[in-house]
mmCIF file of N, CA and C in Angstrom:
data_model
loop_
_atom_site.group_PDB
_atom_site.id
_atom_site.type_symbol
_atom_site.label_atom_id
_atom_site.label_comp_id
_atom_site.label_asym_id
_atom_site.label_seq_id
_atom_site.Cartn_x
_atom_site.Cartn_y
_atom_site.Cartn_z
ATOM 1 N N MET A 1 0.464 -1.142 0.007
ATOM 2 C CA MET A 1 0.128 -0.385 0.186
ATOM 3 C C MET A 1 0.875 1.233 -0.048
ATOM 4 N N ARG A 2 0.590 2.376 -1.295
ATOM 5 C CA ARG A 2 1.230 3.531 -0.722
ATOM 6 C C ARG A 2 1.029 4.496 0.143
ATOM 7 N N ALA A 3 1.572 5.435 0.605
ATOM 8 C CA ALA A 3 1.568 6.033 1.665
ATOM 9 C C ALA A 3 1.070 7.281 0.808
ATOM 10 N N CYS A 4 -0.078 7.960 1.519
ATOM 11 C CA CYS A 4 -0.976 8.668 1.278
ATOM 12 C C CYS A 4 0.005 10.440 1.098
ATOM 13 N N ASN A 5 1.122 10.686 1.410
ATOM 14 C CA ASN A 5 1.658 11.545 1.312
ATOM 15 C C ASN A 5 3.029 11.164 0.201
ATOM 16 N N PRO A 6 3.569 12.422 -0.582
ATOM 17 C CA PRO A 6 4.575 12.266 -1.776
ATOM 18 C C PRO A 6 5.852 12.046 -0.621
ATOM 19 N N PRO A 7 7.112 11.778 -1.139
ATOM 20 C CA PRO A 7 8.413 11.655 -0.166
ATOM 21 C C PRO A 7 8.961 13.206 -0.207
ATOM 22 N N ASP A 8 9.238 13.773 0.623
ATOM 23 C CA ASP A 8 9.870 14.756 1.330
ATOM 24 C C ASP A 8 10.629 14.980 -0.203
ATOM 25 N N CYS A 9 10.784 16.085 -0.317
ATOM 26 C CA CYS A 9 11.897 16.961 -1.646
ATOM 27 C C CYS A 9 12.231 17.869 -1.119
ATOM 28 N N SER A 10 12.594 18.133 0.575
ATOM 29 C CA SER A 10 12.121 19.804 0.743
ATOM 30 C C SER A 10 14.035 19.638 0.650
ATOM 31 N N ALA A 11 15.073 18.637 0.645
ATOM 32 C CA ALA A 11 16.077 18.982 0.779
ATOM 33 C C ALA A 11 16.667 19.257 -0.526
ATOM 34 N N VAL A 12 16.117 18.589 -2.259
ATOM 35 C CA VAL A 12 15.996 19.095 -3.181
ATOM 36 C C VAL A 12 15.758 20.769 -3.412
ATOM 37 N N ARG A 13 14.246 20.978 -2.922
ATOM 38 C CA ARG A 13 14.183 21.968 -2.847
ATOM 39 C C ARG A 13 15.502 23.230 -2.039
ATOM 40 N N ALA A 14 15.711 22.994 -1.268
ATOM 41 C CA ALA A 14 16.962 23.786 -0.525
ATOM 42 C C ALA A 14 18.233 23.938 -1.239
ATOM 43 N N GLU A 15 18.696 23.113 -1.910
ATOM 44 C CA GLU A 15 20.062 22.508 -2.588
ATOM 45 C C GLU A 15 19.508 23.682 -3.975
ATOM 46 N N LEU A 16 18.152 23.066 -4.733
ATOM 47 C CA LEU A 16 17.646 23.895 -5.723
ATOM 48 C C LEU A 16 17.936 26.071 -5.653
ATOM 49 N N ARG A 17 16.980 26.046 -4.287
ATOM 50 C CA ARG A 17 17.233 27.198 -3.674
ATOM 51 C C ARG A 17 18.970 28.041 -3.462
ATOM 52 N N SER A 18 19.531 26.807 -2.821
ATOM 53 C CA SER A 18 20.773 27.747 -2.763
ATOM 54 C C SER A 18 21.983 28.031 -3.849
ATOM 55 N N VAL A 19 21.380 26.707 -4.676
ATOM 56 C CA VAL A 19 22.774 26.824 -6.362
ATOM 57 C C VAL A 19 22.082 28.193 -6.685
ATOM 58 N N LEU A 20 20.504 28.461 -7.238
ATOM 59 C CA LEU A 20 20.179 29.411 -7.423
ATOM 60 C C LEU A 20 20.722 31.077 -6.706
ATOM 61 N N HIS A 21 20.503 31.061 -5.894
ATOM 62 C CA HIS A 21 20.922 31.913 -5.383
ATOM 63 C C HIS A 21 22.487 32.485 -5.048
ATOM 64 N N ALA A 22 23.623 31.562 -5.044
ATOM 65 C CA ALA A 22 24.909 31.642 -5.424
ATOM 66 C C ALA A 22 24.955 32.274 -6.613
ATOM 67 N N ALA A 23 24.454 31.785 -7.672
ATOM 68 C CA ALA A 23 24.532 31.967 -9.168
ATOM 69 C C ALA A 23 24.014 33.213 -9.444
ATOM 70 N N GLY A 24 22.628 34.107 -8.414
ATOM 71 C CA GLY A 24 22.668 35.096 -8.839
ATOM 72 C C GLY A 24 20.959 35.581 -9.467
ATOM 73 N N TRP A 25 20.747 33.976 -8.702
ATOM 74 C CA TRP A 25 19.629 34.437 -9.730
ATOM 75 C C TRP A 25 18.241 35.076 -9.069
ATOM 76 N N ARG A 26 17.328 35.708 -9.330
ATOM 77 C CA ARG A 26 16.165 36.966 -8.542
ATOM 78 C C ARG A 26 15.612 35.895 -7.542
ATOM 79 N N PRO A 27 15.045 36.696 -6.549
ATOM 80 C CA PRO A 27 14.207 35.905 -5.729
ATOM 81 C C PRO A 27 13.011 35.220 -6.040
ATOM 82 N N ASP A 28 12.234 36.201 -7.380
ATOM 83 C CA ASP A 28 11.291 35.629 -8.093
ATOM 84 C C ASP A 28 11.421 34.888 -8.621
ATOM 85 N N ALA A 29 12.287 34.485 -9.268
ATOM 86 C CA ALA A 29 13.019 33.680 -10.576
ATOM 87 C C ALA A 29 13.338 31.949 -9.428
ATOM 88 N N ILE A 30 13.636 32.017 -8.497
ATOM 89 C CA ILE A 30 13.946 30.671 -7.336
ATOM 90 C C ILE A 30 12.762 30.155 -7.761
ATOM 91 N N ALA A 31 11.812 31.447 -6.407
ATOM 92 C CA ALA A 31 10.505 31.158 -6.032
ATOM 93 C C ALA A 31 9.616 29.949 -7.089
ATOM 94 N N ASP A 32 10.122 30.325 -8.479
ATOM 95 C CA ASP A 32 9.293 29.684 -9.550
ATOM 96 C C ASP A 32 9.757 28.471 -9.707
ATOM 97 N N ALA A 33 11.074 28.617 -9.968
ATOM 98 C CA ALA A 33 12.067 27.058 -9.832
ATOM 99 C C ALA A 33 11.173 26.019 -9.133
ATOM 100 N N GLU A 34 11.562 26.731 -8.014
ATOM 101 C CA GLU A 34 11.433 25.857 -6.202
ATOM 102 C C GLU A 34 9.437 25.351 -6.818
ATOM 103 N N LEU A 35 8.394 26.195 -6.892
ATOM 104 C CA LEU A 35 7.025 25.477 -6.849
ATOM 105 C C LEU A 35 6.998 24.386 -8.374
ATOM 106 N N ALA A 36 7.688 25.087 -9.917
ATOM 107 C CA ALA A 36 7.944 23.830 -10.856
ATOM 108 C C ALA A 36 8.150 22.529 -10.181
ATOM 109 N N PHE A 37 9.431 22.572 -9.789
ATOM 110 C CA PHE A 37 10.026 21.378 -9.248
ATOM 111 C C PHE A 37 9.217 20.439 -8.463
ATOM 112 N N GLN A 38 8.596 21.598 -7.754
ATOM 113 C CA GLN A 38 7.191 20.282 -5.747
ATOM 114 C C GLN A 38 6.158 20.235 -6.973
ATOM 115 N N GLU A 39 5.901 20.700 -7.905
ATOM 116 C CA GLU A 39 4.740 20.367 -9.395
ATOM 117 C C GLU A 39 5.128 18.663 -9.833
ATOM 118 N N LEU A 40 6.103 19.312 -10.832
ATOM 119 C CA LEU A 40 6.506 18.019 -11.086
ATOM 120 C C LEU A 40 6.700 16.659 -10.419
ATOM 121 N N PHE A 41 7.274 16.699 -9.222
ATOM 122 C CA PHE A 41 7.883 16.256 -8.279
ATOM 123 C C PHE A 41 6.244 14.888 -7.628
ATOM 124 N N VAL A 42 5.700 15.565 -7.016
ATOM 125 C CA VAL A 42 4.122 15.310 -7.207
ATOM 126 C C VAL A 42 3.781 14.618 -8.055
ATOM 127 N N ASN A 43 3.120 15.374 -9.492
ATOM 128 C CA ASN A 43 3.326 14.673 -10.313
ATOM 129 C C ASN A 43 3.314 13.267 -10.565
ATOM 130 N N ALA A 44 4.485 13.260 -10.472
ATOM 131 C CA ALA A 44 5.649 11.857 -10.326
ATOM 132 C C ALA A 44 5.618 10.644 -9.422
ATOM 133 N N TRP A 45 5.255 11.038 -8.424
ATOM 134 C CA TRP A 45 4.501 10.330 -7.919
ATOM 135 C C TRP A 45 3.235 9.667 -7.413
ATOM 136 N N GLN A 46 2.291 10.859 -7.491
ATOM 137 C CA GLN A 46 0.595 10.557 -8.337
ATOM 138 C C GLN A 46 0.587 9.654 -9.317
ATOM 139 N N HIS A 47 1.098 10.706 -10.262
ATOM 140 C CA HIS A 47 0.228 9.738 -11.467
ATOM 141 C C HIS A 47 1.193 8.865 -11.950
ATOM 142 N N GLY A 48 2.782 8.919 -11.553
ATOM 143 C CA GLY A 48 4.301 8.176 -12.538
ATOM 144 C C GLY A 48 3.854 7.258 -11.362
ATOM 145 N N ARG A 49 3.282 7.219 -10.534
ATOM 146 C CA ARG A 49 3.613 5.667 -9.634
ATOM 147 C C ARG A 49 4.700 5.857 -8.888
ATOM 148 N N CYS A 50 5.068 6.023 -8.988
ATOM 149 C CA CYS A 50 7.067 6.301 -8.114
ATOM 150 C C CYS A 50 7.142 7.050 -6.918
ATOM 151 N N PRO A 51 7.177 5.853 -6.293
ATOM 152 C CA PRO A 51 8.035 5.764 -5.145
ATOM 153 C C PRO A 51 8.371 6.791 -4.534
ATOM 154 N N ALA A 52 9.876 7.007 -5.549
ATOM 155 C CA ALA A 52 10.468 8.046 -4.845
ATOM 156 C C ALA A 52 10.925 8.389 -6.250
ATOM 157 N N PRO A 53 10.507 9.792 -6.592
ATOM 158 C CA PRO A 53 10.787 9.673 -8.138
ATOM 159 C C PRO A 53 12.506 10.511 -8.132
ATOM 160 N N ALA A 54 13.080 10.147 -9.390
ATOM 161 C CA ALA A 54 14.496 11.028 -9.536
ATOM 162 C C ALA A 54 14.883 12.598 -10.061
ATOM 163 N N VAL A 55 15.478 12.711 -9.842
ATOM 164 C CA VAL A 55 15.413 14.295 -10.012
ATOM 165 C C VAL A 55 16.340 14.676 -10.578
ATOM 166 N N LEU A 56 17.040 15.200 -11.861
ATOM 167 C CA LEU A 56 17.955 15.630 -12.133
ATOM 168 C C LEU A 56 18.120 17.110 -12.521
ATOM 169 N N VAL A 57 19.024 17.946 -12.036
ATOM 170 C CA VAL A 57 19.696 19.335 -11.790
ATOM 171 C C VAL A 57 20.267 19.643 -12.814
ATOM 172 N N SER A 58 20.410 20.935 -13.690
ATOM 173 C CA SER A 58 21.498 21.592 -14.315
ATOM 174 C C SER A 58 21.076 22.796 -14.822
ATOM 175 N N LEU A 59 22.278 23.499 -14.114
ATOM 176 C CA LEU A 59 22.804 24.968 -14.787
ATOM 177 C C LEU A 59 23.442 25.545 -15.098
ATOM 178 N N ARG A 60 23.186 25.525 -15.884
ATOM 179 C CA ARG A 60 24.273 26.115 -17.641
ATOM 180 C C ARG A 60 24.309 27.837 -17.401
ATOM 181 N N PRO A 61 25.449 28.845 -17.902
ATOM 182 C CA PRO A 61 25.436 29.822 -17.232
ATOM 183 C C PRO A 61 24.193 30.273 -17.353
ATOM 184 N N THR A 62 23.041 30.210 -17.961
ATOM 185 C CA THR A 62 22.331 31.079 -18.488
ATOM 186 C C THR A 62 20.629 30.366 -18.499
ATOM 187 N N ILE A 63 20.356 28.989 -18.163
ATOM 188 C CA ILE A 63 19.606 28.133 -17.915
ATOM 189 C C ILE A 63 19.609 26.934 -16.906
ATOM 190 N N LEU A 64 18.471 27.254 -16.350
ATOM 191 C CA LEU A 64 18.075 25.926 -15.158
ATOM 192 C C LEU A 64 17.618 24.888 -15.607
ATOM 193 N N ARG A 65 17.580 23.813 -16.023
ATOM 194 C CA ARG A 65 16.993 22.391 -16.513
ATOM 195 C C ARG A 65 16.552 21.843 -15.014
ATOM 196 N N VAL A 66 15.715 21.584 -15.089
ATOM 197 C CA VAL A 66 15.047 20.403 -13.796
ATOM 198 C C VAL A 66 14.244 19.435 -14.427
ATOM 199 N N ALA A 67 14.253 18.052 -14.248
ATOM 200 C CA ALA A 67 13.856 16.987 -14.887
ATOM 201 C C ALA A 67 13.961 15.675 -13.404
ATOM 202 N N VAL A 68 12.506 15.243 -13.617
ATOM 203 C CA VAL A 68 11.673 14.971 -12.469
ATOM 204 C C VAL A 68 11.336 13.095 -13.748
ATOM 205 N N CYS A 69 11.869 12.104 -13.227
ATOM 206 C CA CYS A 69 11.753 10.841 -14.050
ATOM 207 C C CYS A 69 11.199 10.006 -13.138
ATOM 208 N N ASP A 70 9.917 9.269 -13.485
ATOM 209 C CA ASP A 70 9.200 8.096 -13.641
ATOM 210 C C ASP A 70 9.170 7.169 -14.352
ATOM 211 N N ASP A 71 8.471 6.026 -13.208
ATOM 212 C CA ASP A 71 7.989 4.812 -14.058
ATOM 213 C C ASP A 71 7.143 4.353 -14.789
ATOM 214 N N CYS A 72 6.538 5.125 -15.233
ATOM 215 C CA CYS A 72 5.305 5.314 -15.869
ATOM 216 C C CYS A 72 5.406 5.640 -17.343
ATOM 217 N N PRO A 73 5.170 4.762 -18.425
ATOM 218 C CA PRO A 73 4.914 5.444 -19.879
ATOM 219 C C PRO A 73 3.387 6.352 -20.139
ATOM 220 N N ASP A 74 3.544 6.040 -19.526
ATOM 221 C CA ASP A 74 1.493 7.855 -19.984
ATOM 222 C C ASP A 74 2.045 8.374 -19.475
ATOM 223 N N LEU A 75 2.013 9.437 -21.092
ATOM 224 C CA LEU A 75 2.922 11.280 -21.036
ATOM 225 C C LEU A 75 1.529 11.543 -20.453
ATOM 226 N N PRO A 76 2.579 12.916 -19.715
ATOM 227 C CA PRO A 76 1.345 13.957 -19.105
ATOM 228 C C PRO A 76 0.323 14.595 -19.861
ATOM 229 N N GLU A 77 -1.255 14.787 -19.493
ATOM 230 C CA GLU A 77 -1.540 16.130 -20.340
ATOM 231 C C GLU A 77 -1.851 16.574 -19.186
ATOM 232 N N PRO A 78 -2.131 17.887 -20.120
ATOM 233 C CA PRO A 78 -2.756 18.983 -18.960
ATOM 234 C C PRO A 78 -4.307 19.023 -18.700
ATOM 235 N N ARG A 79 -4.519 18.764 -18.322
ATOM 236 C CA ARG A 79 -6.350 18.543 -17.628
ATOM 237 C C ARG A 79 -7.381 19.803 -17.949
ATOM 238 N N ILE A 80 -8.204 19.695 -18.800
ATOM 239 C CA ILE A 80 -9.381 21.354 -18.464
ATOM 240 C C ILE A 80 -10.351 20.419 -17.359
ATOM 241 N N SER A 81 -10.606 21.262 -16.915
ATOM 242 C CA SER A 81 -11.914 21.052 -16.037
ATOM 243 C C SER A 81 -12.293 22.313 -16.226
ATOM 244 N N ALA A 82 -13.763 21.148 -16.171
ATOM 245 C CA ALA A 82 -15.317 22.543 -16.107
ATOM 246 C C ALA A 82 -15.356 22.777 -14.415
ATOM 247 N N ASP A 83 -14.562 22.759 -13.956
ATOM 248 C CA ASP A 83 -14.580 23.001 -12.201
ATOM 249 C C ASP A 83 -13.840 24.509 -11.777
ATOM 250 N N PRO A 84 -14.114 25.703 -11.408
ATOM 251 C CA PRO A 84 -12.955 26.729 -11.539
ATOM 252 C C PRO A 84 -12.683 26.350 -10.116
ATOM 253 N N TYR A 85 -13.375 25.641 -9.484
ATOM 254 C CA TYR A 85 -12.586 25.646 -8.055
ATOM 255 C C TYR A 85 -12.088 23.810 -7.866
ATOM 256 N N ALA A 86 -11.808 23.461 -8.614
ATOM 257 C CA ALA A 86 -11.010 22.367 -8.807
ATOM 258 C C ALA A 86 -9.629 21.626 -7.953
ATOM 259 N N VAL A 87 -9.678 21.212 -7.238
ATOM 260 C CA VAL A 87 -8.970 21.352 -6.230
ATOM 261 C C VAL A 87 -7.340 20.900 -6.590
ATOM 262 N N SER A 88 -7.545 20.354 -7.807
ATOM 263 C CA SER A 88 -5.786 19.787 -8.743
ATOM 264 C C SER A 88 -6.310 19.114 -10.161
ATOM 265 N N GLY A 89 -5.524 19.177 -10.601
ATOM 266 C CA GLY A 89 -5.789 19.103 -12.161
ATOM 267 C C GLY A 89 -4.710 20.478 -13.006
ATOM 268 N N ARG A 90 -3.912 21.286 -12.221
ATOM 269 C CA ARG A 90 -3.416 22.525 -12.666
ATOM 270 C C ARG A 90 -2.619 22.229 -12.971
ATOM 271 N N GLY A 91 -2.035 21.260 -12.375
ATOM 272 C CA GLY A 91 0.312 21.628 -11.936
ATOM 273 C C GLY A 91 0.470 21.982 -13.290
ATOM 274 N N LEU A 92 0.020 20.886 -14.751
ATOM 275 C CA LEU A 92 1.127 21.300 -15.609
ATOM 276 C C LEU A 92 0.760 22.959 -16.187
ATOM 277 N N HIS A 93 -0.506 23.216 -16.040
ATOM 278 C CA HIS A 93 -0.526 24.898 -16.545
ATOM 279 C C HIS A 93 0.185 25.471 -16.010
ATOM 280 N N LEU A 94 0.549 25.181 -14.283
ATOM 281 C CA LEU A 94 1.220 26.311 -13.804
ATOM 282 C C LEU A 94 2.848 25.890 -14.244
ATOM 283 N N VAL A 95 3.022 25.017 -14.120
ATOM 284 C CA VAL A 95 4.877 24.587 -14.362
ATOM 285 C C VAL A 95 4.967 25.307 -16.092
ATOM 286 N N ARG A 96 3.219 25.251 -16.790
ATOM 287 C CA ARG A 96 3.837 25.701 -18.225
ATOM 288 C C ARG A 96 3.930 27.332 -18.300
ATOM 289 N N ALA A 97 2.693 28.134 -17.297
ATOM 290 C CA ALA A 97 2.991 29.612 -16.623
ATOM 291 C C ALA A 97 4.805 29.694 -16.187
ATOM 292 N N LEU A 98 5.027 28.932 -15.029
ATOM 293 C CA LEU A 98 5.901 29.402 -14.357
ATOM 294 C C LEU A 98 7.684 29.503 -15.773
ATOM 295 N N THR A 99 7.633 29.111 -16.288
ATOM 296 C CA THR A 99 9.038 28.502 -17.300
ATOM 297 C C THR A 99 8.890 28.823 -18.580
ATOM 298 N N HIS A 100 10.085 29.277 -18.353
ATOM 299 C CA HIS A 100 9.758 29.112 -20.186
ATOM 300 C C HIS A 100 9.879 27.793 -21.153
ATOM 301 N N ARG A 101 10.489 26.535 -20.600
ATOM 302 C CA ARG A 101 9.759 25.742 -21.701
ATOM 303 C C ARG A 101 9.635 24.871 -20.601
ATOM 304 N N LEU A 102 9.023 23.675 -21.617
ATOM 305 C CA LEU A 102 8.377 22.378 -20.361
ATOM 306 C C LEU A 102 8.153 21.064 -21.372
ATOM 307 N N GLY A 103 8.663 19.939 -21.522
ATOM 308 C CA GLY A 103 8.684 19.407 -22.298
ATOM 309 C C GLY A 103 8.395 17.599 -21.250
ATOM 310 N N VAL A 104 8.819 16.301 -22.264
ATOM 311 C CA VAL A 104 8.651 14.883 -21.411
ATOM 312 C C VAL A 104 9.304 14.079 -22.516
ATOM 313 N N ASP A 105 10.382 13.354 -22.280
ATOM 314 C CA ASP A 105 10.872 12.596 -22.613
ATOM 315 C C ASP A 105 10.581 11.107 -22.677
ATOM 316 N N PRO A 106 9.668 10.350 -23.612
ATOM 317 C CA PRO A 106 10.232 9.134 -22.845
ATOM 318 C C PRO A 106 11.238 7.912 -22.846
ATOM 319 N N THR A 107 11.287 7.236 -22.010
ATOM 320 C CA THR A 107 12.373 6.319 -21.289
ATOM 321 C C THR A 107 12.008 4.702 -22.147
ATOM 322 N N LYS A 108 12.685 4.373 -22.145
ATOM 323 C CA LYS A 108 12.973 2.608 -21.747
ATOM 324 C C LYS A 108 11.400 2.022 -20.928
ATOM 325 N N THR A 109 11.797 2.698 -19.971
ATOM 326 C CA THR A 109 11.019 2.087 -18.721
ATOM 327 C C THR A 109 9.998 3.422 -18.064
ATOM 328 N N GLY A 110 9.511 4.185 -18.522
ATOM 329 C CA GLY A 110 8.921 5.243 -17.997
ATOM 330 C C GLY A 110 8.549 6.559 -18.972
ATOM 331 N N LYS A 111 9.469 7.986 -17.787
ATOM 332 C CA LYS A 111 8.997 9.463 -19.230
ATOM 333 C C LYS A 111 9.972 9.904 -18.065
ATOM 334 N N VAL A 112 10.812 11.356 -18.836
ATOM 335 C CA VAL A 112 11.731 12.023 -17.721
ATOM 336 C C VAL A 112 10.601 13.666 -18.455
ATOM 337 N N VAL A 113 10.213 14.309 -17.130
ATOM 338 C CA VAL A 113 8.894 15.345 -17.316
ATOM 339 C C VAL A 113 10.019 16.690 -17.118
ATOM 340 N N TRP A 114 9.586 18.254 -18.292
ATOM 341 C CA TRP A 114 11.286 18.654 -17.350
ATOM 342 C C TRP A 114 11.151 20.009 -17.716
ATOM 343 N N PHE A 115 11.765 21.106 -17.021
ATOM 344 C CA PHE A 115 11.616 22.320 -17.254
ATOM 345 C C PHE A 115 12.772 23.298 -17.504
ATOM 346 N N GLU A 116 12.861 24.308 -18.400
ATOM 347 C CA GLU A 116 13.688 25.411 -18.464
ATOM 348 C C GLU A 116 13.213 26.425 -17.455
ATOM 349 N N LEU A 117 14.272 27.215 -17.172
ATOM 350 C CA LEU A 117 14.338 28.766 -16.697
ATOM 351 C C LEU A 117 15.552 29.176 -17.402
ATOM 352 N N ASP A 118 14.786 30.501 -18.315
ATOM 353 C CA ASP A 118 16.561 31.728 -18.258
ATOM 354 C C ASP A 118 16.537 32.203 -17.182
ATOM 355 N N PHE A 119 17.833 32.146 -17.088
ATOM 356 C CA PHE A 119 18.461 33.330 -16.357
ATOM 357 C C PHE A 119 17.782 35.186 -16.833
ATOM 358 N N ALA A 120 17.511 35.432 -15.404
ATOM 359 C CA ALA A 120 17.155 37.190 -15.582
ATOM 360 C C ALA A 120 17.865 37.857 -14.611
ATOM 361 N N ALA A 121 18.600 38.774 -14.970
ATOM 362 C CA ALA A 121 19.229 39.381 -13.623
ATOM 363 C C ALA A 121 18.478 40.777 -13.315
#
């Protein structure tokens, strides 16, 4: 039986925040990166049926890329809800709004969902 709460990803969020702060990223961009990461992580746990999603973070001089891997081959699709008060179903819309690029790469055993943010001083 699966736990009711996703695994703790606070260490990854703290490391992401620390690295971006040291690289001179603005606080609002750091907050966007943290929130987008959290959404992908929880989606991988909840919809990808992955008990502990793998996370890959890459920071090039002007681009942050965060990728979250899971073992489910089903590709994510943004939901369109008729209920404006629904408590879930907006995660991918949120990630798309917070980041510059969002994508998914199928793998042999599942998929990698990723986003990129461009540096803005």
